[in-house]
mmCIF file of C-alpha atoms in Angstrom:
data_model
loop_
_atom_site.group_PDB
_atom_site.id
_atom_site.type_symbol
_atom_site.label_atom_id
_atom_site.label_comp_id
_atom_site.label_asym_id
_atom_site.label_seq_id
_atom_site.Cartn_x
_atom_site.Cartn_y
_atom_site.Cartn_z
ATOM 1 C CA MET A 1 82.614 108.098 89.952
ATOM 2 C CA GLU A 2 84.223 108.521 86.587
ATOM 3 C CA ASN A 3 85.505 105.618 84.527
ATOM 4 C CA ALA A 4 88.856 104.606 86.051
ATOM 5 C CA ASN A 5 90.171 103.554 82.627
ATOM 6 C CA THR A 6 89.883 107.060 81.181
ATOM 7 C CA PRO A 7 93.318 108.699 80.950
ATOM 8 C CA CYS A 8 93.756 111.850 82.982
ATOM 9 C CA HIS A 9 96.684 114.214 83.330
ATOM 10 C CA GLY A 10 96.696 114.627 87.120
ATOM 11 C CA GLY A 11 96.383 110.980 88.065
ATOM 12 C CA LEU A 12 93.912 108.775 89.875
ATOM 13 C CA VAL A 13 93.107 109.876 93.459
ATOM 14 C CA LEU A 14 91.354 107.827 96.129
ATOM 15 C CA LEU A 15 89.473 110.235 98.419
ATOM 16 C CA LEU A 16 88.414 108.867 101.807
ATOM 17 C CA ASP A 17 86.221 111.384 103.614
ATOM 18 C CA GLU A 18 83.070 110.673 105.637
ATOM 19 C CA ASP A 19 81.713 114.219 105.229
ATOM 20 C CA SER A 20 79.896 114.141 101.886
ATOM 21 C CA SER A 21 79.894 117.933 101.422
ATOM 22 C CA SER A 22 83.621 118.176 102.135
ATOM 23 C CA SER A 23 84.466 115.236 99.885
ATOM 24 C CA ARG A 24 82.281 116.668 97.111
ATOM 25 C CA ARG A 25 84.168 120.002 97.243
ATOM 26 C CA ILE A 26 87.573 118.310 97.265
ATOM 27 C CA ALA A 27 86.580 115.929 94.445
ATOM 28 C CA GLU A 28 85.266 118.792 92.293
ATOM 29 C CA GLY A 29 88.457 120.776 92.823
ATOM 30 C CA LEU A 30 90.634 117.799 91.932
ATOM 31 C CA ARG A 31 88.609 117.111 88.792
ATOM 32 C CA ARG A 32 89.047 120.746 87.714
ATOM 33 C CA HIS A 33 92.795 120.103 87.922
ATOM 34 C CA GLU A 34 92.506 117.012 85.689
ATOM 35 C CA TYR A 35 92.575 114.365 88.424
ATOM 36 C CA GLU A 36 90.273 111.406 88.299
ATOM 37 C CA VAL A 37 88.667 110.816 91.705
ATOM 38 C CA LEU A 38 87.371 107.678 93.418
ATOM 39 C CA VAL A 39 85.350 108.615 96.527
ATOM 40 C CA ALA A 40 85.023 106.262 99.509
ATOM 41 C CA SER A 41 82.970 106.976 102.616
ATOM 42 C CA ASP A 42 84.513 104.252 104.785
ATOM 43 C CA ASP A 43 87.624 102.112 105.169
ATOM 44 C CA GLU A 44 86.211 98.955 103.539
ATOM 45 C CA ILE A 45 85.137 100.800 100.384
ATOM 46 C CA ALA A 46 88.531 102.540 100.246
ATOM 47 C CA THR A 47 90.347 99.208 100.497
ATOM 48 C CA ALA A 48 88.171 97.656 97.785
ATOM 49 C CA LEU A 49 88.666 100.627 95.435
ATOM 50 C CA ALA A 50 92.424 100.552 96.022
ATOM 51 C CA ALA A 51 92.568 96.841 95.193
ATOM 52 C CA ARG A 52 90.468 97.239 92.051
ATOM 53 C CA PHE A 53 91.789 100.485 90.517
ATOM 54 C CA LYS A 54 95.316 100.802 92.034
ATOM 55 C CA PRO A 55 95.287 104.612 92.504
ATOM 56 C CA THR A 56 98.704 106.149 93.069
ATOM 57 C CA LEU A 57 97.364 109.091 95.106
ATOM 58 C CA CYS A 58 95.150 109.182 98.186
ATOM 59 C CA VAL A 59 93.591 111.897 100.346
ATOM 60 C CA LEU A 60 92.658 110.331 103.677
ATOM 61 C CA GLU A 61 90.647 112.152 106.344
ATOM 62 C CA LEU A 62 91.925 111.289 109.810
ATOM 63 C CA ILE A 63 89.273 111.271 112.521
ATOM 64 C CA PRO A 64 90.432 111.580 116.153
ATOM 65 C CA GLY A 65 90.139 108.486 118.286
ATOM 66 C CA ARG A 66 90.007 106.098 115.333
ATOM 67 C CA ASP A 67 93.303 104.253 115.083
ATOM 68 C CA ASN A 68 91.965 102.187 112.190
ATOM 69 C CA ARG A 69 92.478 105.227 109.957
ATOM 70 C CA LEU A 70 96.157 105.308 110.892
ATOM 71 C CA GLY A 71 96.279 101.567 110.245
ATOM 72 C CA LEU A 72 94.596 102.133 106.903
ATOM 73 C CA ILE A 73 97.682 104.001 105.700
ATOM 74 C CA SER A 74 99.740 100.803 105.958
ATOM 75 C CA ARG A 75 96.958 98.659 104.462
ATOM 76 C CA LEU A 76 96.571 100.926 101.433
ATOM 77 C CA ARG A 77 100.340 101.021 100.915
ATOM 78 C CA SER A 78 100.446 97.214 101.046
ATOM 79 C CA ILE A 79 97.846 97.107 98.234
ATOM 80 C CA VAL A 80 99.518 99.849 96.166
ATOM 81 C CA PRO A 81 103.136 100.186 97.380
ATOM 82 C CA ASP A 82 103.834 103.427 95.491
ATOM 83 C CA MET A 83 100.619 105.123 96.687
ATOM 84 C CA GLN A 84 101.245 108.683 97.891
ATOM 85 C CA ILE A 85 98.918 109.364 100.843
ATOM 86 C CA VAL A 86 98.076 112.863 102.062
ATOM 87 C CA VAL A 87 96.398 112.853 105.484
ATOM 88 C CA VAL A 88 93.947 115.677 106.202
ATOM 89 C CA THR A 89 92.406 116.341 109.597
ATOM 90 C CA ALA A 90 90.516 119.009 111.490
ATOM 91 C CA TYR A 91 92.204 117.876 114.709
ATOM 92 C CA GLY A 92 95.922 118.100 114.020
ATOM 93 C CA SER A 93 98.470 117.078 116.610
ATOM 94 C CA VAL A 94 102.166 116.336 116.604
ATOM 95 C CA ALA A 95 101.467 112.747 117.714
ATOM 96 C CA THR A 96 99.146 111.948 114.800
ATOM 97 C CA ALA A 97 101.355 113.797 112.310
ATOM 98 C CA VAL A 98 104.405 111.791 113.343
ATOM 99 C CA SER A 99 102.445 108.530 113.472
ATOM 100 C CA SER A 100 100.973 109.187 110.012
ATOM 101 C CA MET A 101 104.409 109.834 108.542
ATOM 102 C CA LYS A 102 105.912 106.752 110.198
ATOM 103 C CA ARG A 103 103.151 104.628 108.682
ATOM 104 C CA GLY A 104 103.899 105.923 105.211
ATOM 105 C CA ALA A 105 101.876 109.102 104.667
ATOM 106 C CA LYS A 106 103.484 111.574 102.293
ATOM 107 C CA ASP A 107 102.062 114.719 103.872
ATOM 108 C CA TYR A 108 99.779 115.900 106.697
ATOM 109 C CA LEU A 109 97.469 118.910 106.339
ATOM 110 C CA VAL A 110 95.411 120.477 109.119
ATOM 111 C CA MET A 111 92.003 121.893 108.141
ATOM 112 C CA PRO A 112 91.210 124.495 107.140
ATOM 113 C CA PHE A 113 93.844 124.505 104.424
ATOM 114 C CA LYS A 114 93.980 126.175 101.045
ATOM 115 C CA PHE A 115 93.155 123.911 98.113
ATOM 116 C CA GLU A 116 96.510 124.879 96.560
ATOM 117 C CA GLU A 117 98.229 123.294 99.579
ATOM 118 C CA LEU A 118 96.464 120.004 98.872
ATOM 119 C CA LEU A 119 97.436 120.201 95.205
ATOM 120 C CA GLY A 120 101.025 120.926 96.198
ATOM 121 C CA ALA A 121 101.064 117.947 98.547
ATOM 122 C CA LEU A 122 99.690 115.643 95.834
ATOM 123 C CA ARG A 123 102.146 116.914 93.219
ATOM 124 C CA SER A 124 105.210 117.061 95.450
ATOM 125 C CA ASP A 125 107.691 114.218 95.639
ATOM 126 C CA VAL A 126 109.058 115.551 98.916
ATOM 127 C CA ARG A 127 107.600 115.033 102.373
ATOM 128 C CA ALA A 128 106.848 118.666 103.141
ATOM 129 C CA CYS A 129 105.314 117.759 106.491
ATOM 130 C CA ASP A 130 108.649 116.647 108.008
ATOM 131 C CA GLU A 131 109.874 120.250 108.082
ATOM 132 C CA GLU A 132 106.564 121.498 109.538
ATOM 133 C CA VAL A 133 106.593 118.858 112.302
ATOM 134 C CA VAL A 134 110.073 119.993 113.297
ATOM 135 C CA LYS A 135 108.907 123.639 113.317
ATOM 136 C CA CYS A 136 105.875 122.933 115.482
ATOM 137 C CA THR A 137 107.873 120.966 118.059
ATOM 138 C CA GLU A 138 110.361 123.834 118.474
ATOM 139 C CA ALA A 139 107.844 126.467 119.578
ATOM 140 C CA PRO A 140 106.616 126.451 123.207
ATOM 141 C CA LEU A 141 102.992 125.422 123.506
ATOM 142 C CA ALA A 142 100.217 127.116 125.463
ATOM 143 C CA LEU A 143 98.739 125.051 128.260
ATOM 144 C CA ARG A 144 95.556 124.118 126.333
ATOM 145 C CA ARG A 145 97.588 123.147 123.272
ATOM 146 C CA ALA A 146 100.041 121.133 125.401
ATOM 147 C CA GLU A 147 97.109 119.281 126.979
ATOM 148 C CA TRP A 148 95.690 118.520 123.505
ATOM 149 C CA GLU A 149 99.068 117.209 122.320
ATOM 150 C CA TYR A 150 99.468 115.035 125.413
ATOM 151 C CA ILE A 151 95.962 113.582 125.052
ATOM 152 C CA GLN A 152 96.670 112.802 121.385
ATOM 153 C CA ARG A 153 99.938 111.081 122.278
ATOM 154 C CA VAL A 154 98.293 108.910 124.957
ATOM 155 C CA LEU A 155 95.369 108.161 122.601
ATOM 156 C CA ASN A 156 97.870 107.105 119.938
ATOM 157 C CA ASP A 157 99.717 104.892 122.462
ATOM 158 C CA CYS A 158 96.362 103.267 123.335
ATOM 159 C CA ALA A 159 95.640 102.502 119.655
ATOM 160 C CA GLY A 160 92.636 104.840 119.650
ATOM 161 C CA ASN A 161 90.929 103.142 122.608
ATOM 162 C CA ILE A 162 89.010 105.906 124.398
ATOM 163 C CA SER A 163 88.367 103.926 127.595
ATOM 164 C CA GLU A 164 92.020 102.953 128.025
ATOM 165 C CA THR A 165 93.146 106.507 127.255
ATOM 166 C CA ALA A 166 90.736 107.920 129.867
ATOM 167 C CA ARG A 167 92.015 105.386 132.413
ATOM 168 C CA ARG A 168 95.659 106.315 131.740
ATOM 169 C CA LEU A 169 94.847 110.010 131.992
ATOM 170 C CA SER A 170 92.803 109.496 135.208
ATOM 171 C CA MET A 171 89.915 111.189 133.456
ATOM 172 C CA HIS A 172 86.265 110.278 133.064
ATOM 173 C CA ARG A 173 85.533 108.875 129.608
ATOM 174 C CA ARG A 174 82.871 111.517 128.846
ATOM 175 C CA THR A 175 85.270 114.308 129.835
ATOM 176 C CA LEU A 176 87.865 112.891 127.453
ATOM 177 C CA GLN A 177 85.316 112.652 124.651
ATOM 178 C CA ARG A 178 84.318 116.307 125.184
ATOM 179 C CA LYS A 179 87.981 117.349 125.007
ATOM 180 C CA LEU A 180 88.474 115.330 121.824
ATOM 181 C CA ASN A 181 85.443 116.962 120.199
ATOM 182 C CA LYS A 182 86.849 120.454 120.785
ATOM 183 C CA ARG A 183 89.168 121.767 118.124
ATOM 184 C CA PRO A 184 92.535 122.743 119.640
ATOM 185 C CA VAL A 185 93.668 126.342 119.717
ATOM 186 C CA PRO A 186 96.245 126.971 116.944
ATOM 187 C CA GLU A 187 99.598 128.191 118.163
ATOM 188 C CA ARG A 188 102.174 130.360 116.458
ATOM 189 C CA GLY A 189 104.796 128.053 115.005
ATOM 190 C CA TYR A 190 102.298 125.210 114.843
ATOM 191 C CA ALA A 191 101.702 123.694 111.400
ATOM 192 C CA ALA A 192 98.068 124.770 111.089
ATOM 193 C CA HIS A 193 97.023 125.413 107.486
#
């Protein structure tokens, strides 16, 4: 971690990503574009760094089935009210995109995305994701994609509780976990980056 008191042109970014290789690549790219980066591997470290350094930008990796990450958006914004949070996830769904935006995220990117898209999201003052969410809800979904979206919506309604979600879906818990571990099939018109 670089000294947080050193001035930088891009700004100070809090990066919350549990995958060390992924976070290392993102951090290196941001530093090349004159951002200063604070890296956190879990929610508690992210909260502590936000309270200490008051970063105005955040890249937050959303992990399926963990509502605390969605809740972290609100917690970080309560610590730094003007923090601009970009949510990144390998398991994008309309339900989590909408929930992220409602909780105060600025943008929502589905992996894999181009690094320029992340830079654009961090630099933009506009919520680009709103338009993409509208686009992806207009296109008809394939059956597998529709199932994924429905599971994500029920999971979101159950606050990330896998057992309760499985019960509501009349599905065995292990079956649900297998479905959650599979990456959904991208659809035309869906905001996959």
